[in-house]
Amino acid sequence: MSTSTSDALSAADLERLVRAESPDLADAVLALLEQPEQTPEKPLPKDAFTFDALLRTLTQARAHYESDGRRQASSEAWQRYLAQQDVPRPPRLALADLLVALYQRGTQASRAALMDIARRADLRFGLWGGLKRIYKLAEAHHDAELFGVLAWRFDVERHRPSASREVSGGTLTYLRRRAWRYLRHLGAAVPELYPQFAVEVLRHYKTDTSWYGVWVAHHIWAHGSGKYTQDSFAMPPPGDMVKHRAFPDAWKRSPDALMRLLDVCESDPAASFAIQGLRKDFPEALRKVTPAWLDRLARRPLGSAHDFLVETLQGSPEFHQGRLRELGLHEAVLALLLSPSAKARAYAIEYARAHAQDLPAERLEELVAQGAPDVKSFAAATLEKRNPRELGVALLGRLLQHKATSSFAAGALAQSFDRAELPADFLRDMYLGTGEQLNWVKGFISSKYGATELPADFWKALLDDPRLQKKPHPVEGLAMRALSAYPAAAIGPEWLLEKAAHPRISHMATQALMRADSLPGLDVEQVKARVFSAKYRGVALGLLGNRKLFTARQLTVPWLLALARRADPELHGFAHRYLLENVAPADFSDAGDAAAGLERLFELALGAKQPAPVRAFAQTYLRCHHPVIGPEQPESKSYNLKPRAPRKAYTPELLWPALTDSRDDVRRFALAIARAELRAWGWHTRVYELADAEAKEIRNLAYDALLRAGEEGADARHTLQPEELDPVKVFSLTESTKRSTREVAVELIRRHYARLGGAERLAWLMQSADREVGLFAVRLLWEKHRPTHLPEGWKPAGAKEAPAASGTERFANVDALRTFLRKMLFGLPPGRAKEAREGEVQKRLSASVAKRRVIELVRDLGLADAAFARVVAPVLEEFTGSLAKGEWQSCLASLVQLRAAHPDAQLGSA
């Protein structure tokens, strides 16, 4: 992991703090230790031995079984790392020299910083080197203070789990053994200094020390027991702390060291060692202690010290309880009410009952909150004797949270105070307090107030209280349930609108707004602005859509149309619905004129520059308000709409061009109107124009209008009557570029041949570039105009029954039919151009090509029908003598194929 060099601490930063003797120096050193390794400015060599690699190698080295192997592997790893010139070293490695320099400064500030670092810092490389060197200097200089804190740290660290420690357990074992060795040599050589150094070690042990893992302390107070091995001294602190202490004669020289230890130690075993030593060796000194010293002892958080204090007070007439206030020990004894010692607490309770009945109520509350059970009972009993009104509402509220005083406080609040005397702030504090306080205030509110008797502002303030954010359940739910009983106007529409985006309150706020019939003071522009915020959109649209709250005039049509232009489906969907349900055509005009409004709507529905959402709305509006198709629209049924537009507004001049518009939605809209208005417009005879439209749905309108002509149940609004079919236009459709249109034309000719057909027209149809159309014409010619002498039972090849007799004129005889065919072939003009396909340009066909195609069509029908083959064979045989090579070759080939197909028939002169 790397860190930015601009934010990283450096050794230079620490040196500036050292020179300034900054009180923040220790914290800065700890921060530097925790600082991630910086990313090198230059890429490292491939074989670089980084600091992380060094740490891994040292960890592996500690796994060696033999101590010599561990030392050698660790030494080689350090030598390899330090020998590199191109690998930057982490800033914390500079801490060793910095700490030594700090020690050598010798100022009070520098020593205080070193003491703090020694107590708190993780034992990591860099700092570790400095601490180890300082320890050796402290030994050499007989520096008891630094020796004591480091010896203690080495001793307790050996068995303290620490993932961040980089020093091996073996090193710590060596150093704590070395610390005791130093003390042992000191006790033997300079016994007068031994107690001072031992005290400096003992004073640092904490109450949570794992005593089975310490070494130095046990040697100080139990060395003579001999219960230690080479590596451990596994025992708890002994009951008799002086029986086996090391160098007992050294302790007997002066009580000062033990008195200091009792004054500064942080653990009960250390305090017990001092007390037992003083009692054994200096009983006279204990009888001469000053009240000031006893006062300091009372402030120590050690049960053994407090027991000693109580025994001292009880054992001396000078410290009779009646004189303690005079001696300045009144507060010291009262401080024992919070002692960890039961004996000390009992003494303090006895003293308080007799000599401290004037304890302030706030202090008694503190005792109820923090004291042991015996002290809680004492404090609660004392409070119950007080006048509740003197205690005050605030303190009684705090007493609710403690089991020892909750019943008393609840009764006092209910019996001694009227509900008006309990301010809203107090009730709110109870809601936001402990479970006991919440239970009380819930019962109080339900018994003293009706459902909406408290002002809505009380519940609003409770929901807005920052303290509720830490633990909203269950108070938030209680407040929301209470507010749900108030009308929205009483709660405040603006507050509700603001809370509509709250992650937990939004449901209640939205419900209150949605069920409101009026929201006085709520500005429509403010609500409209919230539409564009995703957090508020749902509730804002719901409010704007409520006609009881806001009218269409307040929303304004321009704003709704602007909303309809939005790409967001929720926004333009709302605008569409609202405009459909609530806005009349006249509202779309600035002058309020219905005709102008409809003109504006058509411009919105069909305009070239109108966005799709706006077109969609306008088209839907115009469909729903059409007098004929409007009631059929699903939107009309959903919103119970009644048509408001006159039929005359839907003119063909507006809608006919839209049928061929490139936009799908515009075509579909125009198509829906055209189906209902085509005949009413008088434009139904122009459906032929639509048969060539690019859009399939528009062509389908033409197909439907033509093919259903004369059918029962056909929609007369756009379907033609048979007598309205135009033969010229129908036959023209056979030349359409659309295959489906040509097929429709052919079907129309088949169905209505008596009205549309004739041999001359079929001859024209045979010239079609579409082979299927030409073949159809030949077949129809034979079917409808065959000579009258042919048997009536004749049927085309492949047909199941004879064609129905029709009123069409038949050729009188075979010669008449042959004469028609000769005339058609000899007089055939150049053929019509093949129907153009998209992207193609076709030339007109030559007369020879056109004749060849007709010959092929006649041949094809002759191949299928022997009777027709007998009719046309002589004509084809005559054309074999043509001078035009293409003609006689086609006729000859056709004749050969016919004779092969009908060998039994007499075809021609062959």
JSON list of N, CA and C in Angstrom, two decimals, residues 239-265:
[
{"chain": "A", "resi": 239, "resn": "GLY", "atom": "N", "xyz": [-0.61, -13.06, 48.29]},
{"chain": "A", "resi": 239, "resn": "GLY", "atom": "CA", "xyz": [-1.36, -12.34, 49.31]},
{"chain": "A", "resi": 239, "resn": "GLY", "atom": "C", "xyz": [-0.45, -11.55, 50.24]},
{"chain": "A", "resi": 240, "resn": "ASP", "atom": "N", "xyz": [0.66, -12.19, 50.64]},
{"chain": "A", "resi": 240, "resn": "ASP", "atom": "CA", "xyz": [1.65, -11.50, 51.47]},
{"chain": "A", "resi": 240, "resn": "ASP", "atom": "C", "xyz": [2.73, -10.97, 50.53]},
{"chain": "A", "resi": 241, "resn": "MET", "atom": "N", "xyz": [2.69, -9.66, 50.31]},
{"chain": "A", "resi": 241, "resn": "MET", "atom": "CA", "xyz": [3.55, -9.07, 49.29]},
{"chain": "A", "resi": 241, "resn": "MET", "atom": "C", "xyz": [4.97, -8.80, 49.79]},
{"chain": "A", "resi": 242, "resn": "VAL", "atom": "N", "xyz": [5.20, -8.93, 51.10]},
{"chain": "A", "resi": 242, "resn": "VAL", "atom": "CA", "xyz": [6.53, -8.57, 51.63]},
{"chain": "A", "resi": 242, "resn": "VAL", "atom": "C", "xyz": [7.30, -9.79, 52.15]},
{"chain": "A", "resi": 243, "resn": "LYS", "atom": "N", "xyz": [6.65, -10.90, 52.24]},
{"chain": "A", "resi": 243, "resn": "LYS", "atom": "CA", "xyz": [7.31, -12.06, 52.82]},
{"chain": "A", "resi": 243, "resn": "LYS", "atom": "C", "xyz": [8.49, -12.52, 51.99]},
{"chain": "A", "resi": 244, "resn": "HIS", "atom": "N", "xyz": [8.33, -12.52, 50.66]},
{"chain": "A", "resi": 244, "resn": "HIS", "atom": "CA", "xyz": [9.39, -13.02, 49.78]},
{"chain": "A", "resi": 244, "resn": "HIS", "atom": "C", "xyz": [9.94, -11.93, 48.87]},
{"chain": "A", "resi": 245, "resn": "ARG", "atom": "N", "xyz": [9.80, -10.70, 49.26]},
{"chain": "A", "resi": 245, "resn": "ARG", "atom": "CA", "xyz": [10.28, -9.63, 48.38]},
{"chain": "A", "resi": 245, "resn": "ARG", "atom": "C", "xyz": [11.80, -9.66, 48.29]},
{"chain": "A", "resi": 246, "resn": "ALA", "atom": "N", "xyz": [12.29, -9.19, 47.18]},
{"chain": "A", "resi": 246, "resn": "ALA", "atom": "CA", "xyz": [13.75, -9.14, 46.99]},
{"chain": "A", "resi": 246, "resn": "ALA", "atom": "C", "xyz": [14.32, -7.95, 47.76]},
{"chain": "A", "resi": 247, "resn": "PHE", "atom": "N", "xyz": [15.51, -8.14, 48.30]},
{"chain": "A", "resi": 247, "resn": "PHE", "atom": "CA", "xyz": [16.25, -7.10, 49.01]},
{"chain": "A", "resi": 247, "resn": "PHE", "atom": "C", "xyz": [15.37, -6.40, 50.05]},
{"chain": "A", "resi": 248, "resn": "PRO", "atom": "N", "xyz": [14.89, -7.14, 51.03]},
{"chain": "A", "resi": 248, "resn": "PRO", "atom": "CA", "xyz": [14.00, -6.54, 52.04]},
{"chain": "A", "resi": 248, "resn": "PRO", "atom": "C", "xyz": [14.68, -5.43, 52.83]},
{"chain": "A", "resi": 249, "resn": "ASP", "atom": "N", "xyz": [16.00, -5.55, 53.07]},
{"chain": "A", "resi": 249, "resn": "ASP", "atom": "CA", "xyz": [16.67, -4.51, 53.84]},
{"chain": "A", "resi": 249, "resn": "ASP", "atom": "C", "xyz": [16.71, -3.19, 53.09]},
{"chain": "A", "resi": 250, "resn": "ALA", "atom": "N", "xyz": [16.73, -3.26, 51.76]},
{"chain": "A", "resi": 250, "resn": "ALA", "atom": "CA", "xyz": [16.77, -2.01, 50.97]},
{"chain": "A", "resi": 250, "resn": "ALA", "atom": "C", "xyz": [15.47, -1.24, 51.15]},
{"chain": "A", "resi": 251, "resn": "TRP", "atom": "N", "xyz": [14.37, -1.96, 51.32]},
{"chain": "A", "resi": 251, "resn": "TRP", "atom": "CA", "xyz": [13.08, -1.28, 51.49]},
{"chain": "A", "resi": 251, "resn": "TRP", "atom": "C", "xyz": [12.94, -0.66, 52.88]},
{"chain": "A", "resi": 252, "resn": "LYS", "atom": "N", "xyz": [13.69, -1.14, 53.81]},
{"chain": "A", "resi": 252, "resn": "LYS", "atom": "CA", "xyz": [13.55, -0.65, 55.19]},
{"chain": "A", "resi": 252, "resn": "LYS", "atom": "C", "xyz": [14.29, 0.66, 55.43]},
{"chain": "A", "resi": 253, "resn": "ARG", "atom": "N", "xyz": [15.07, 1.13, 54.48]},
{"chain": "A", "resi": 253, "resn": "ARG", "atom": "CA", "xyz": [15.88, 2.33, 54.67]},
{"chain": "A", "resi": 253, "resn": "ARG", "atom": "C", "xyz": [15.02, 3.59, 54.78]},
{"chain": "A", "resi": 254, "resn": "SER", "atom": "N", "xyz": [13.91, 3.67, 53.98]},
{"chain": "A", "resi": 254, "resn": "SER", "atom": "CA", "xyz": [13.10, 4.88, 53.98]},
{"chain": "A", "resi": 254, "resn": "SER", "atom": "C", "xyz": [11.70, 4.55, 53.46]},
{"chain": "A", "resi": 255, "resn": "PRO", "atom": "N", "xyz": [10.68, 5.20, 54.02]},
{"chain": "A", "resi": 255, "resn": "PRO", "atom": "CA", "xyz": [9.32, 4.96, 53.51]},
{"chain": "A", "resi": 255, "resn": "PRO", "atom": "C", "xyz": [9.00, 5.74, 52.23]},
{"chain": "A", "resi": 256, "resn": "ASP", "atom": "N", "xyz": [9.92, 6.62, 51.83]},
{"chain": "A", "resi": 256, "resn": "ASP", "atom": "CA", "xyz": [9.60, 7.54, 50.73]},
{"chain": "A", "resi": 256, "resn": "ASP", "atom": "C", "xyz": [9.24, 6.80, 49.44]},
{"chain": "A", "resi": 257, "resn": "ALA", "atom": "N", "xyz": [10.00, 5.76, 49.11]},
{"chain": "A", "resi": 257, "resn": "ALA", "atom": "CA", "xyz": [9.74, 5.04, 47.86]},
{"chain": "A", "resi": 257, "resn": "ALA", "atom": "C", "xyz": [8.36, 4.40, 47.88]},
{"chain": "A", "resi": 258, "resn": "LEU", "atom": "N", "xyz": [8.01, 3.77, 49.03]},
{"chain": "A", "resi": 258, "resn": "LEU", "atom": "CA", "xyz": [6.71, 3.12, 49.11]},
{"chain": "A", "resi": 258, "resn": "LEU", "atom": "C", "xyz": [5.57, 4.13, 49.12]},
{"chain": "A", "resi": 259, "resn": "MET", "atom": "N", "xyz": [5.78, 5.26, 49.80]},
{"chain": "A", "resi": 259, "resn": "MET", "atom": "CA", "xyz": [4.76, 6.31, 49.81]},
{"chain": "A", "resi": 259, "resn": "MET", "atom": "C", "xyz": [4.53, 6.84, 48.38]},
{"chain": "A", "resi": 260, "resn": "ARG", "atom": "N", "xyz": [5.63, 7.00, 47.62]},
{"chain": "A", "resi": 260, "resn": "ARG", "atom": "CA", "xyz": [5.50, 7.45, 46.23]},
{"chain": "A", "resi": 260, "resn": "ARG", "atom": "C", "xyz": [4.77, 6.40, 45.40]},
{"chain": "A", "resi": 261, "resn": "LEU", "atom": "N", "xyz": [5.11, 5.13, 45.60]},
{"chain": "A", "resi": 261, "resn": "LEU", "atom": "CA", "xyz": [4.46, 4.08, 44.83]},
{"chain": "A", "resi": 261, "resn": "LEU", "atom": "C", "xyz": [2.96, 4.09, 45.08]},
{"chain": "A", "resi": 262, "resn": "LEU", "atom": "N", "xyz": [2.57, 4.24, 46.35]},
{"chain": "A", "resi": 262, "resn": "LEU", "atom": "CA", "xyz": [1.15, 4.28, 46.68]},
{"chain": "A", "resi": 262, "resn": "LEU", "atom": "C", "xyz": [0.46, 5.50, 46.04]},
{"chain": "A", "resi": 263, "resn": "ASP", "atom": "N", "xyz": [1.25, 6.54, 45.88]},
{"chain": "A", "resi": 263, "resn": "ASP", "atom": "CA", "xyz": [0.71, 7.79, 45.34]},
{"chain": "A", "resi": 263, "resn": "ASP", "atom": "C", "xyz": [0.53, 7.75, 43.81]},
{"chain": "A", "resi": 264, "resn": "VAL", "atom": "N", "xyz": [1.35, 6.93, 43.10]},
{"chain": "A", "resi": 264, "resn": "VAL", "atom": "CA", "xyz": [1.35, 7.00, 41.63]},
{"chain": "A", "resi": 264, "resn": "VAL", "atom": "C", "xyz": [1.03, 5.68, 40.95]},
{"chain": "A", "resi": 265, "resn": "CYS", "atom": "N", "xyz": [0.93, 4.57, 41.65]},
{"chain": "A", "resi": 265, "resn": "CYS", "atom": "CA", "xyz": [0.76, 3.28, 40.97]},
{"chain": "A", "resi": 265, "resn": "CYS", "atom": "C", "xyz": [-0.62, 3.19, 40.33]}
]
